[in-house]
Short mmCIF file of C-alpha atoms in Angstrom, two decimals:
data_model
loop_
_atom_site.label_atom_id
_atom_site.label_comp_id
_atom_site.label_asym_id
_atom_site.label_seq_id
_atom_site.Cartn_x
_atom_site.Cartn_y
_atom_site.Cartn_z
CA MET A 1 64.82 67.56 152.39
CA GLU A 2 67.27 66.11 149.93
CA SER A 3 66.17 68.58 147.31
CA GLN A 4 66.84 71.47 149.66
CA ASN A 5 70.32 70.13 150.44
CA SER A 6 71.06 69.75 146.74
CA GLU A 7 69.85 73.29 146.01
CA SER A 8 71.97 74.60 148.89
CA SER A 9 75.02 72.82 147.59
CA MET A 10 74.37 74.10 144.04
CA ALA A 11 74.02 77.63 145.36
CA GLN A 12 77.30 77.28 147.15
CA GLU A 13 79.00 75.89 144.07
CA SER A 14 77.53 78.44 141.59
CA PRO A 15 79.69 81.35 142.76
CA LYS A 16 82.68 79.34 141.68
CA ASN A 17 81.90 80.28 138.15
CA SER A 18 85.00 81.81 136.49
CA ALA A 19 83.14 84.99 135.46
CA ALA A 20 82.17 85.76 139.04
CA GLU A 21 85.62 85.07 140.47
CA ILE A 22 87.46 87.77 138.51
CA PRO A 23 88.70 90.35 141.04
CA VAL A 24 89.16 94.02 140.12
CA THR A 25 91.47 96.55 141.74
CA SER A 26 90.73 100.26 142.16
CA ASN A 27 92.20 100.87 138.67
CA GLY A 28 90.02 98.27 137.02
CA GLU A 29 92.88 95.75 136.63
CA VAL A 30 92.89 92.08 137.56
CA ASP A 31 94.62 91.38 140.88
CA ASP A 32 95.54 87.95 142.18
CA SER A 33 96.65 89.19 145.65
CA ARG A 34 94.79 89.47 148.98
CA GLU A 35 91.59 90.93 147.45
CA HIS A 36 91.18 87.68 145.54
CA GLY A 37 90.77 85.83 148.82
CA PHE A 38 88.58 88.56 150.25
CA ASN A 39 86.16 88.36 147.35
CA ARG A 40 86.10 84.57 147.45
CA ASP A 41 85.19 84.57 151.16
CA LEU A 42 82.55 87.23 150.54
CA LYS A 43 80.91 85.20 147.81
CA ARG A 44 80.83 82.05 149.92
CA SER A 45 78.98 83.96 152.64
CA LEU A 46 76.15 84.94 150.28
CA PRO A 47 72.78 83.36 151.07
CA ALA A 48 71.84 80.24 149.21
CA GLY A 49 69.58 80.60 146.21
CA LEU A 50 70.96 83.95 145.07
CA GLY A 51 71.29 83.63 141.29
CA LEU A 52 74.38 84.52 139.30
CA SER A 53 72.53 87.25 137.47
CA GLU A 54 71.90 89.04 140.77
CA THR A 55 75.45 88.80 142.06
CA GLN A 56 77.29 92.14 142.51
CA ILE A 57 80.78 92.25 144.00
CA THR A 58 82.34 95.49 145.18
CA SER A 59 85.96 95.68 146.21
CA HIS A 60 87.27 98.66 148.13
CA GLY A 61 90.89 99.71 147.99
CA PHE A 62 92.69 100.27 151.26
CA ASP A 63 94.53 103.36 150.15
CA SER A 64 92.05 104.84 147.68
CA THR A 65 88.49 106.01 147.56
CA LYS A 66 88.03 104.42 144.11
CA GLU A 67 86.08 101.25 143.68
CA GLY A 68 85.67 98.71 140.96
CA VAL A 69 82.38 96.99 140.21
CA ILE A 70 81.76 93.72 138.43
CA GLU A 71 78.25 92.82 137.38
CA ALA A 72 77.61 89.32 136.19
CA GLY A 73 74.66 89.48 133.87
CA ALA A 74 73.06 87.03 131.56
CA LEU A 75 76.11 87.07 129.27
CA GLN A 76 78.99 85.60 131.20
CA GLY A 77 82.56 86.71 130.64
CA VAL A 78 81.63 90.36 129.88
CA GLN A 79 83.34 92.86 132.18
CA ARG A 80 82.37 96.47 132.75
CA THR A 81 84.76 98.62 134.69
CA GLN A 82 83.65 101.85 136.29
CA THR A 83 85.72 104.41 138.14
CA LYS A 84 84.57 107.39 140.14
CA SER A 85 87.58 109.44 139.16
CA GLY A 86 86.51 110.12 135.58
CA PRO A 87 85.19 108.72 132.31
CA VAL A 88 86.41 105.42 130.96
CA ILE A 89 88.78 105.74 127.99
CA LEU A 90 88.62 102.97 125.42
CA ALA A 91 91.87 102.59 123.51
CA ASP A 92 91.54 102.05 119.76
CA GLU A 93 93.53 99.48 117.98
CA VAL A 94 97.09 100.77 117.71
CA LYS A 95 98.26 101.13 114.12
CA ASN A 96 101.74 99.98 113.34
CA PRO A 97 103.64 102.61 111.27
CA ALA A 98 105.91 99.90 109.90
CA MET A 99 102.93 97.97 108.54
CA GLU A 100 101.53 101.14 106.94
CA LYS A 101 104.83 101.84 105.21
CA LEU A 102 105.03 98.23 104.08
CA GLU A 103 101.54 98.51 102.60
CA LEU A 104 102.51 101.73 100.74
CA VAL A 105 105.62 100.05 99.36
CA ARG A 106 103.55 97.09 98.25
CA LYS A 107 101.06 99.29 96.40
CA TRP A 108 103.86 101.31 94.81
CA SER A 109 105.66 98.15 93.68
CA LEU A 110 102.48 96.72 92.20
CA ASN A 111 101.70 99.93 90.34
CA THR A 112 105.29 100.18 89.05
CA TYR A 113 105.17 96.59 87.84
CA LYS A 114 101.91 97.14 85.94
CA CYS A 115 103.17 100.37 84.33
CA THR A 116 106.52 98.81 83.36
CA ARG A 117 104.75 95.86 81.81
CA GLN A 118 102.50 98.24 79.85
CA ILE A 119 105.48 100.25 78.55
CA ILE A 120 107.34 97.11 77.45
CA SER A 121 104.22 95.75 75.75
CA GLU A 122 103.77 99.01 73.83
CA LYS A 123 107.41 99.06 72.71
CA LEU A 124 107.21 95.47 71.56
CA GLY A 125 104.01 96.21 69.66
CA ARG A 126 101.89 93.77 71.64
CA GLY A 127 100.02 96.17 73.89
CA SER A 128 97.36 98.71 72.99
CA ARG A 129 97.57 102.35 74.02
CA THR A 130 95.03 105.15 74.26
CA VAL A 131 95.76 107.96 71.79
CA ASP A 132 94.22 111.41 71.54
CA LEU A 133 95.30 112.35 68.02
CA GLU A 134 94.52 116.07 68.28
CA LEU A 135 96.22 116.47 71.67
CA GLU A 136 99.25 114.41 70.65
CA ALA A 137 99.72 116.56 67.54
CA GLN A 138 99.68 119.76 69.64
CA ILE A 139 102.23 118.29 72.05
CA ASP A 140 104.56 117.32 69.19
CA ILE A 141 104.35 120.84 67.74
CA LEU A 142 105.12 122.33 71.16
CA ARG A 143 108.22 120.17 71.60
CA ASP A 144 109.45 121.00 68.11
CA ASN A 145 108.90 124.72 68.67
CA LYS A 146 110.76 124.55 71.97
CA LYS A 147 113.85 123.19 70.19
CA LYS A 148 113.67 125.97 67.59
CA TYR A 149 113.23 128.68 70.22
CA GLU A 150 116.19 127.29 72.15
CA ASN A 151 118.29 127.59 68.98
CA ILE A 152 117.23 131.23 68.52
CA LEU A 153 118.05 131.85 72.17
CA ARG A 154 121.58 130.44 71.78
CA LEU A 155 122.24 132.51 68.66
CA ALA A 156 120.96 135.69 70.32
CA GLN A 157 123.21 135.05 73.31
CA THR A 158 126.17 134.60 70.96
CA LEU A 159 125.30 137.86 69.20
CA SER A 160 125.08 139.63 72.56
CA THR A 161 128.50 138.35 73.60
CA GLN A 162 130.10 139.39 70.32
CA LEU A 163 128.42 142.81 70.39
CA PHE A 164 129.61 143.38 73.95
CA GLN A 165 133.19 142.63 72.91
CA MET A 166 132.88 144.96 69.89
CA VAL A 167 131.46 147.78 72.03
CA HIS A 168 134.23 147.32 74.55
CA THR A 169 136.83 147.49 71.76
CA GLN A 170 135.21 150.59 70.23
CA ARG A 171 135.25 152.36 73.59
CA GLN A 172 138.95 151.59 74.06
CA LEU A 173 139.69 152.70 70.50
CA GLY A 174 137.84 155.98 71.06
CA ASP A 175 139.86 156.66 74.22
CA ALA A 176 143.09 155.97 72.31
CA PHE A 177 142.11 158.38 69.49
CA ALA A 178 141.19 161.06 72.02
CA ASP A 179 144.56 160.71 73.75
CA LEU A 180 146.44 161.02 70.46
CA SER A 181 144.32 164.01 69.51
CA LEU A 182 145.69 165.87 72.51
CA LYS A 183 149.29 164.81 71.95
CA SER A 184 149.50 165.17 68.14
CA LEU A 185 148.83 168.78 67.24
CA GLU A 186 149.29 168.22 63.51
CA LEU A 187 146.61 165.44 63.57
CA HIS A 188 144.44 166.89 66.27
CA GLU A 189 141.28 167.15 64.15
CA GLU A 190 141.66 163.77 62.46
CA PHE A 191 142.15 161.91 65.72
CA GLY A 192 139.31 163.89 67.24
CA TYR A 193 136.84 162.92 64.51
CA ASN A 194 137.64 159.23 64.90
CA ALA A 195 137.43 159.46 68.66
CA ASP A 196 133.95 160.95 68.46
CA THR A 197 132.85 158.37 65.90
CA GLN A 198 134.01 155.39 67.97
CA LYS A 199 132.46 156.76 71.12
CA LEU A 200 129.15 157.29 69.34
CA LEU A 201 129.27 153.74 67.94
CA ALA A 202 130.02 152.39 71.42
CA LYS A 203 127.08 154.33 72.85
CA ASN A 204 124.71 153.06 70.16
CA GLY A 205 126.12 149.57 70.62
CA GLU A 206 125.31 149.71 74.33
CA THR A 207 121.77 150.76 73.47
CA LEU A 208 121.41 147.88 71.01
CA LEU A 209 122.97 145.53 73.57
CA GLY A 210 120.26 146.52 76.06
CA ALA A 211 117.53 145.72 73.52
CA ILE A 212 119.08 142.34 72.63
CA ASN A 213 119.51 141.37 76.28
CA PHE A 214 115.87 142.29 76.94
CA PHE A 215 114.88 140.09 73.99
CA ILE A 216 117.00 137.23 75.37
CA ALA A 217 115.48 137.51 78.86
CA SER A 218 111.92 137.44 77.53
CA VAL A 219 112.50 134.47 75.22
CA ASN A 220 114.36 132.65 77.98
CA THR A 221 111.37 133.07 80.31
CA LEU A 222 109.04 131.81 77.60
CA VAL A 223 111.16 128.76 76.77
CA ASN A 224 112.56 127.67 80.12
CA LYS A 225 109.65 128.59 82.38
CA THR A 226 106.33 128.89 80.55
CA ILE A 227 106.85 126.14 77.98
CA GLU A 228 108.75 123.96 80.45
CA ASP A 229 105.89 124.20 82.94
CA THR A 230 103.46 123.05 80.27
CA LEU A 231 105.75 120.15 79.33
CA MET A 232 105.85 119.08 82.98
CA THR A 233 102.06 118.83 82.88
CA VAL A 234 102.39 116.86 79.65
CA LYS A 235 104.71 114.39 81.40
CA GLN A 236 102.17 113.94 84.19
CA TYR A 237 99.49 113.38 81.56
CA GLU A 238 101.60 110.73 79.84
CA SER A 239 102.23 108.95 83.16
CA ALA A 240 98.49 108.99 83.87
CA ARG A 241 97.84 107.59 80.40
CA ILE A 242 100.25 104.69 81.00
CA GLU A 243 98.61 103.88 84.36
CA TYR A 244 95.17 104.06 82.77
CA ASP A 245 96.13 101.67 79.97
CA ALA A 246 97.88 99.32 82.42
CA TYR A 247 94.81 98.94 84.63
CA ARG A 248 92.55 98.80 81.59
CA THR A 249 94.57 95.89 80.22
CA ASP A 250 94.50 94.18 83.62
CA LEU A 251 90.70 94.49 83.78
CA GLU A 252 90.28 93.18 80.25
CA GLU A 253 92.38 90.11 81.06
CA LEU A 254 90.30 89.38 84.16
CA ASN A 255 87.04 89.77 82.23
CA LEU A 256 88.24 87.23 79.66
CA GLY A 257 88.87 84.64 82.40
CA PRO A 258 86.35 82.53 84.37
CA ARG A 259 83.90 84.14 86.79
CA ASP A 260 83.59 82.34 90.11
CA ALA A 261 83.70 83.11 93.82
CA ASN A 262 87.48 83.59 93.71
CA THR A 263 87.71 85.83 90.64
CA LEU A 264 84.67 88.09 91.22
CA PRO A 265 86.28 90.04 94.12
CA LYS A 266 89.40 90.53 92.00
CA ILE A 267 87.32 91.78 89.08
CA GLU A 268 85.45 94.24 91.32
CA GLN A 269 88.69 95.55 92.79
CA SER A 270 90.23 95.86 89.32
CA GLN A 271 87.12 97.72 88.11
CA HIS A 272 87.42 100.15 91.00
CA LEU A 273 91.12 100.82 90.32
CA PHE A 274 90.45 101.19 86.60
CA GLN A 275 87.73 103.78 87.23
CA ALA A 276 90.00 105.76 89.57
CA HIS A 277 92.83 105.90 87.01
CA LYS A 278 90.38 106.75 84.24
CA GLU A 279 89.21 109.80 86.18
CA LYS A 280 92.83 110.82 86.77
CA TYR A 281 93.63 110.40 83.07
CA ASP A 282 90.61 112.48 81.99
CA LYS A 283 91.55 115.24 84.44
CA MET A 284 95.16 115.39 83.24
CA ARG A 285 94.07 115.44 79.61
CA ASN A 286 91.78 118.38 80.34
CA ASP A 287 94.58 120.19 82.20
CA VAL A 288 96.97 119.75 79.28
CA SER A 289 94.40 121.05 76.79
CA ILE A 290 93.81 124.18 78.86
CA LYS A 291 97.52 124.86 79.38
CA LEU A 292 98.27 124.42 75.68
CA LYS A 293 95.56 126.93 74.83
CA PHE A 294 96.83 129.55 77.27
CA LEU A 295 100.43 128.90 76.25
CA GLU A 296 99.65 129.53 72.60
CA GLU A 297 97.99 132.85 73.42
CA ASN A 298 100.84 133.95 75.68
CA LYS A 299 103.50 132.82 73.19
CA VAL A 300 102.00 134.84 70.32
CA LYS A 301 101.75 137.95 72.48
CA VAL A 302 105.28 137.72 73.88
CA LEU A 303 107.01 136.85 70.61
CA HIS A 304 105.13 139.56 68.70
CA ASN A 305 106.43 142.28 71.02
CA GLN A 306 109.96 140.88 71.22
CA LEU A 307 110.34 140.40 67.47
CA VAL A 308 109.19 143.99 66.82
CA LEU A 309 111.72 145.22 69.38
CA PHE A 310 114.55 143.18 67.90
CA HIS A 311 113.81 144.31 64.36
CA ASN A 312 113.50 148.01 65.14
CA ALA A 313 116.61 148.08 67.31
CA ILE A 314 118.80 146.30 64.72
CA ALA A 315 117.48 148.44 61.87
CA ALA A 316 118.01 151.72 63.75
CA TYR A 317 121.51 150.74 64.85
CA PHE A 318 122.86 149.83 61.43
CA ALA A 319 121.10 152.82 59.86
CA GLY A 320 122.93 155.05 62.31
CA ASN A 321 119.64 156.45 63.56
CA GLN A 322 120.47 157.07 67.19
CA LYS A 323 117.19 158.86 67.91
CA GLN A 324 115.10 155.97 66.54
CA LEU A 325 117.18 153.48 68.50
CA GLU A 326 116.61 155.31 71.78
CA GLN A 327 112.92 155.71 70.97
CA THR A 328 112.62 151.95 70.49
CA LEU A 329 113.97 151.31 73.98
CA LYS A 330 111.60 153.87 75.49
CA GLN A 331 108.70 152.20 73.72
CA PHE A 332 109.46 148.91 75.49
CA HIS A 333 110.38 150.57 78.82
CA ILE A 334 113.99 149.38 78.73
CA LYS A 335 116.40 151.16 81.04
CA LEU A 336 120.09 151.09 80.28
CA LYS A 337 122.84 151.10 82.87
CA THR A 338 125.22 154.01 82.66
CA PRO A 339 128.77 152.77 81.99
CA GLY A 340 131.01 152.99 85.04
CA VAL A 341 128.13 153.63 87.43
CA ASP A 342 127.30 150.94 89.95
CA ALA A 343 123.76 149.88 90.61
CA PRO A 344 122.00 151.84 93.41
CA SER A 345 121.92 150.27 96.84
CA TRP A 346 118.73 148.94 98.30
CA LEU A 347 118.51 152.01 100.56
CA GLU A 348 118.56 154.30 97.52
CA GLU A 349 115.91 152.21 95.79
CA GLN A 350 113.70 152.49 98.86
#
């Protein structure tokens, strides 16, 4: 009899477990209001001997058809919320944008520090650097050629400016001779000859000016676009080389130190970073080699055509061979603007 009383009292006390007393509203949220008391009274009215694993509490909302269900299984404290209105949405852990930016800044600062240390070590002669002798020699030649081509470009631009001024002066002089030829009857022929000569020189000068300007435009494209684009790739290659050497040095220093539980994760991480920067360095080196090869082929082709044009135009001009000068421009498909005629509008071009 006493055992039955004790079991009855234990059965009455067992629903007081904290996992079974958690009330749920129609939205699956914890509510400490009137449904709390309703559920507590309902649990106390359960028959004695009903185990916790069999307990199921259903709370109905007064203003909603939704219901929330709590099942107390073998693992206490685990809640499963079900709604009849639709599937349950589990929210992932919210990422903090500020923390992501802070992590990016930290990685950037660390990488900058390693690269700066590597550069200083190389300048002081204490750090080692990776050198591709063949590639470095090609890069040095390219930079030296760029300076020489820029000098040719400046001189050609100066020649174009001076020639333009001379052609302008010759045209004005020809107009002055022609005017005097009409007003001076006794020197009509003499002024007329000089007027024709100056006008012919001005016309040939304009033709030569067109050839020189075409030469300048082509060399300018080669120097300031094609070569400059290759040098930008070279700069990226040099930055990748510095990063590669910086992480290589860092890995070598860690390998020289002790190996224990604290240093092994650092060594593995350093090995991973080193391998990533090595792949980047190899890729950039390959890109530079390919661009240098294509640049050399393009440079030879462009300069060959432009040097032939420049030579033939200059020679024909100073030889007074107007026909040869015009033929040179036709050969290179150079169109000259007619003096005093504006460029056609876009409607006319269409």
